[in-house]
Amino acid sequence: MTTHNLALDGSGIDGSLYIDVTDFARDTPWLTEPMSLYTSIGIVVFGVLIIAAWWKARHENSATMAAVLVAPLSAITAYLVNDAVKWVVEEPRPCNSYPTAFILEKCPPLEDYSFPSNHTVVAAAVAAALFLVSWRWGAVTSLAAVLMAFSRVYVGAHYPHDVIAGLVVGIIVGLVTAVLLGKHATTFVEKLSDGPLRPLFAAAVTPEQSQDSQDRRSASKR
């Protein structure tokens, strides 16, 4: 018979708040399906936001394109760091401490630890990285990340402190990764923009746009 070392008992931190949120989920049946869907496949939303930012960045400079391209790397790095934290802390899922709570997801095995939330970390890392693209992209993605964090508690998968920690870890690791890789990524984009892969990094310039650019240069010399 094996024993499980409870390195962190999250129920003593904000277990009552967790119950309040899951009770809220039980009392809002009209919201359970949308929240369950978002918490399950919502990460796809962040992939779509990165693709949309990439498409828009094709009309911007190399630094902007580079900031978009490092966003997935920021998410991957944050996930790996977070997974390491999980195995150090070894906090059991709240469904193990509150087996009668209203939960919308099947309770994971004991080895699937709770602190911090992987979903939230990835979402927050993408949001932090996209803030380096523009505040608009960062703001939109941040709203999606906060919703992801709430959904993880709503469906009963995590304690509130799990998702708060996930936001913090995701923001810090995502931002640091994006900043550290940004300069190298810019050089990478500039090199590839001069080759056959240019359409991936820069939109084609129409004759009208080219003429407009020449007119602006001519006007500036007068």
Coordinates of C-alpha atoms in Angstrom, one line a residue:
M1 CA 0.0 0.0 0.0
T2 CA 1.4 3.4 -1.0
T3 CA 1.0 6.6 0.8
H4 CA 0.8 10.1 -0.7
N5 CA 2.7 12.9 0.9
L6 CA 0.5 15.9 1.0
A7 CA 3.1 18.6 0.5
L8 CA 0.4 21.3 0.3
D9 CA -3.2 21.0 1.4
G10 CA -4.9 23.7 -0.6
S11 CA -8.2 23.2 1.3
G12 CA -6.8 25.2 4.2
I13 CA -6.0 28.2 2.0
D14 CA -9.2 29.0 0.2
G15 CA -11.3 25.8 0.3
S16 CA -14.4 27.7 1.4
L17 CA -14.1 30.0 -1.6
Y18 CA -13.7 27.0 -3.9
I19 CA -16.9 25.6 -2.5
D20 CA -18.6 29.0 -3.0
V21 CA -17.6 29.0 -6.7
T22 CA -18.6 25.4 -7.3
D23 CA -21.9 26.1 -5.6
F24 CA -22.3 29.1 -7.9
A25 CA -21.7 26.7 -10.8
R26 CA -24.4 24.4 -9.5
D27 CA -26.9 27.3 -9.3
T28 CA -26.2 28.6 -12.8
P29 CA -27.0 25.6 -15.1
W30 CA -27.3 27.9 -18.1
L31 CA -23.6 28.8 -17.7
T32 CA -22.2 25.3 -17.1
E33 CA -22.1 24.2 -20.7
P34 CA -20.3 27.3 -22.1
M35 CA -17.8 27.3 -19.2
S36 CA -17.2 23.6 -19.6
L37 CA -16.6 24.1 -23.3
Y38 CA -14.3 27.0 -22.8
T39 CA -12.2 25.4 -20.1
S40 CA -11.8 22.3 -22.3
I41 CA -10.9 23.8 -25.7
G42 CA -10.3 27.5 -24.7
I43 CA -6.6 27.1 -25.3
V44 CA -7.4 27.0 -29.0
V45 CA -8.6 30.6 -28.6
F46 CA -5.1 31.7 -27.7
G47 CA -3.7 29.9 -30.7
V48 CA -6.2 31.8 -32.9
L49 CA -5.3 35.1 -31.3
I50 CA -1.6 34.4 -32.0
I51 CA -2.4 33.6 -35.6
A52 CA -4.5 36.7 -35.9
A53 CA -1.7 38.8 -34.4
W54 CA 0.8 37.2 -36.8
W55 CA -1.4 38.0 -39.8
K56 CA -1.7 41.7 -38.7
A57 CA 2.1 41.8 -37.9
R58 CA 2.8 41.1 -41.6
H59 CA 2.0 44.8 -42.1
E60 CA 4.3 45.9 -39.3
N61 CA 8.0 46.0 -38.6
S62 CA 10.3 43.0 -37.9
A63 CA 10.3 43.6 -34.1
T64 CA 6.5 43.3 -34.0
M65 CA 6.6 40.1 -36.0
A66 CA 9.3 38.8 -33.8
A67 CA 7.2 39.5 -30.7
V68 CA 4.3 37.5 -32.2
L69 CA 6.5 34.6 -33.0
V70 CA 8.0 34.3 -29.5
A71 CA 4.5 34.1 -28.0
P72 CA 4.2 30.3 -28.5
L73 CA 7.7 29.8 -27.1
S74 CA 6.7 31.9 -24.0
A75 CA 3.7 29.6 -23.5
I76 CA 5.8 26.4 -23.8
T77 CA 8.5 27.7 -21.4
A78 CA 5.9 28.8 -18.9
Y79 CA 4.2 25.4 -19.1
L80 CA 7.5 23.6 -18.5
V81 CA 8.4 25.8 -15.5
N82 CA 4.9 25.4 -14.1
D83 CA 5.0 21.6 -14.5
A84 CA 8.2 21.6 -12.5
V85 CA 6.5 23.6 -9.7
K86 CA 3.6 21.2 -9.7
W87 CA 5.9 18.3 -9.0
V88 CA 7.7 20.1 -6.2
V89 CA 4.5 21.3 -4.4
E90 CA 2.4 18.2 -5.0
E91 CA -0.9 19.8 -4.1
P92 CA -3.8 17.3 -4.6
R93 CA -6.8 18.4 -6.7
P94 CA -9.6 20.0 -4.7
C95 CA -12.0 17.2 -5.8
N96 CA -10.0 14.9 -3.5
S97 CA -10.5 17.1 -0.5
Y98 CA -14.1 17.8 -1.4
P99 CA -15.6 14.7 -3.0
T100 CA -19.1 15.9 -2.6
A101 CA -18.5 19.3 -4.2
F102 CA -20.3 20.1 -7.5
I103 CA -17.7 19.5 -10.2
L104 CA -18.1 19.5 -14.0
E105 CA -14.9 17.6 -14.8
K106 CA -13.9 14.1 -13.8
C107 CA -11.6 14.2 -10.8
P108 CA -8.0 13.5 -12.1
P109 CA -5.6 11.0 -10.5
L110 CA -3.7 11.9 -7.4
E111 CA -0.5 12.3 -9.5
D112 CA -2.2 15.1 -11.5
Y113 CA -1.4 17.9 -9.2
S114 CA -3.3 21.1 -8.8
F115 CA -0.9 24.0 -8.0
P116 CA -0.5 26.1 -10.2
S117 CA -3.0 25.7 -13.0
N118 CA -1.4 24.7 -16.3
H119 CA -4.3 26.1 -18.4
T120 CA -4.0 29.4 -16.6
V121 CA -0.2 29.6 -16.9
V122 CA -0.3 29.0 -20.7
A123 CA -3.1 31.6 -21.2
A124 CA -1.3 34.2 -19.1
A125 CA 2.1 33.6 -20.8
V126 CA 0.5 34.2 -24.2
A127 CA -1.2 37.4 -22.9
A128 CA 2.1 38.7 -21.5
A129 CA 3.9 38.0 -24.7
L130 CA 1.3 39.7 -26.9
F131 CA 1.5 42.9 -24.8
L132 CA 4.9 43.3 -26.5
V133 CA 3.1 43.2 -29.8
S134 CA 0.6 45.9 -28.8
W135 CA -1.5 46.8 -25.8
R136 CA -4.7 46.0 -27.7
W137 CA -3.6 42.4 -28.4
G138 CA -2.4 42.1 -24.8
A139 CA -5.6 43.4 -23.4
V140 CA -7.9 41.2 -25.4
T141 CA -5.8 38.1 -24.6
S142 CA -5.6 39.1 -20.9
L143 CA -9.4 39.1 -20.7
A144 CA -9.4 35.6 -22.3
A145 CA -6.8 34.5 -19.7
V146 CA -8.8 35.8 -16.8
L147 CA -11.9 34.0 -18.1
M148 CA -9.8 30.8 -18.4
A149 CA -8.6 31.1 -14.8
F150 CA -12.1 31.5 -13.5
S151 CA -13.4 28.6 -15.6
R152 CA -10.9 26.3 -14.0
V153 CA -12.3 27.0 -10.6
Y154 CA -15.9 27.1 -11.9
V155 CA -15.7 23.5 -13.2
G156 CA -14.1 22.3 -10.0
A157 CA -10.6 21.6 -11.4
H158 CA -8.6 24.0 -9.2
Y159 CA -8.6 26.1 -6.1
P160 CA -8.7 29.9 -6.5
H161 CA -5.1 30.2 -5.4
D162 CA -4.1 27.7 -8.1
V163 CA -5.2 30.0 -10.9
I164 CA -3.9 33.2 -9.2
A165 CA -0.5 31.5 -9.0
G166 CA -0.9 30.4 -12.6
L167 CA -1.5 34.0 -13.7
V168 CA 1.6 35.2 -11.8
V169 CA 3.8 32.4 -13.1
G170 CA 2.5 32.8 -16.6
I171 CA 3.0 36.6 -16.7
I172 CA 6.5 36.5 -15.3
V173 CA 7.8 33.5 -17.3
G174 CA 6.0 34.6 -20.4
L175 CA 7.3 38.2 -20.3
V176 CA 10.8 37.3 -19.4
T177 CA 11.0 34.7 -22.2
A178 CA 9.5 37.1 -24.7
V179 CA 12.0 39.8 -23.8
L180 CA 15.0 37.5 -23.8
L181 CA 14.2 36.0 -27.2
G182 CA 12.8 39.2 -28.8
K183 CA 16.2 40.5 -30.1
H184 CA 17.3 37.2 -31.5
A185 CA 13.8 36.7 -33.0
T186 CA 14.0 40.1 -34.7
T187 CA 17.3 39.3 -36.4
F188 CA 15.8 35.9 -37.4
V189 CA 12.8 37.6 -39.0
E190 CA 14.9 40.2 -40.8
K191 CA 17.0 37.5 -42.4
L192 CA 14.1 35.3 -43.5
S193 CA 12.2 38.3 -44.8
D194 CA 14.7 38.7 -47.6
G195 CA 14.3 35.1 -48.8
P196 CA 11.5 32.9 -50.3
L197 CA 9.7 32.9 -46.9
R198 CA 9.1 36.6 -47.1
P199 CA 5.3 36.2 -47.5
L200 CA 5.2 34.6 -44.0
F201 CA 6.7 37.6 -42.4
A202 CA 5.7 40.6 -44.6
A203 CA 2.6 41.3 -46.6
A204 CA 3.0 42.0 -50.3
V205 CA 3.2 45.7 -51.2
T206 CA 0.6 46.8 -53.8
P207 CA 1.5 49.3 -56.5
E208 CA -0.7 51.9 -54.8
Q209 CA 1.1 51.3 -51.4
S210 CA 4.5 51.6 -53.2
Q211 CA 3.5 54.8 -54.9
D212 CA 2.2 56.2 -51.7
S213 CA 5.4 55.4 -49.9
Q214 CA 7.4 57.1 -52.7
D215 CA 5.2 60.2 -52.5
R216 CA 5.8 60.4 -48.7
R217 CA 9.5 60.1 -49.2
S218 CA 9.5 62.8 -51.9
A219 CA 7.4 65.1 -49.7
S220 CA 9.8 64.7 -46.8
K221 CA 12.8 65.8 -49.0
R222 CA 11.1 69.1 -50.0

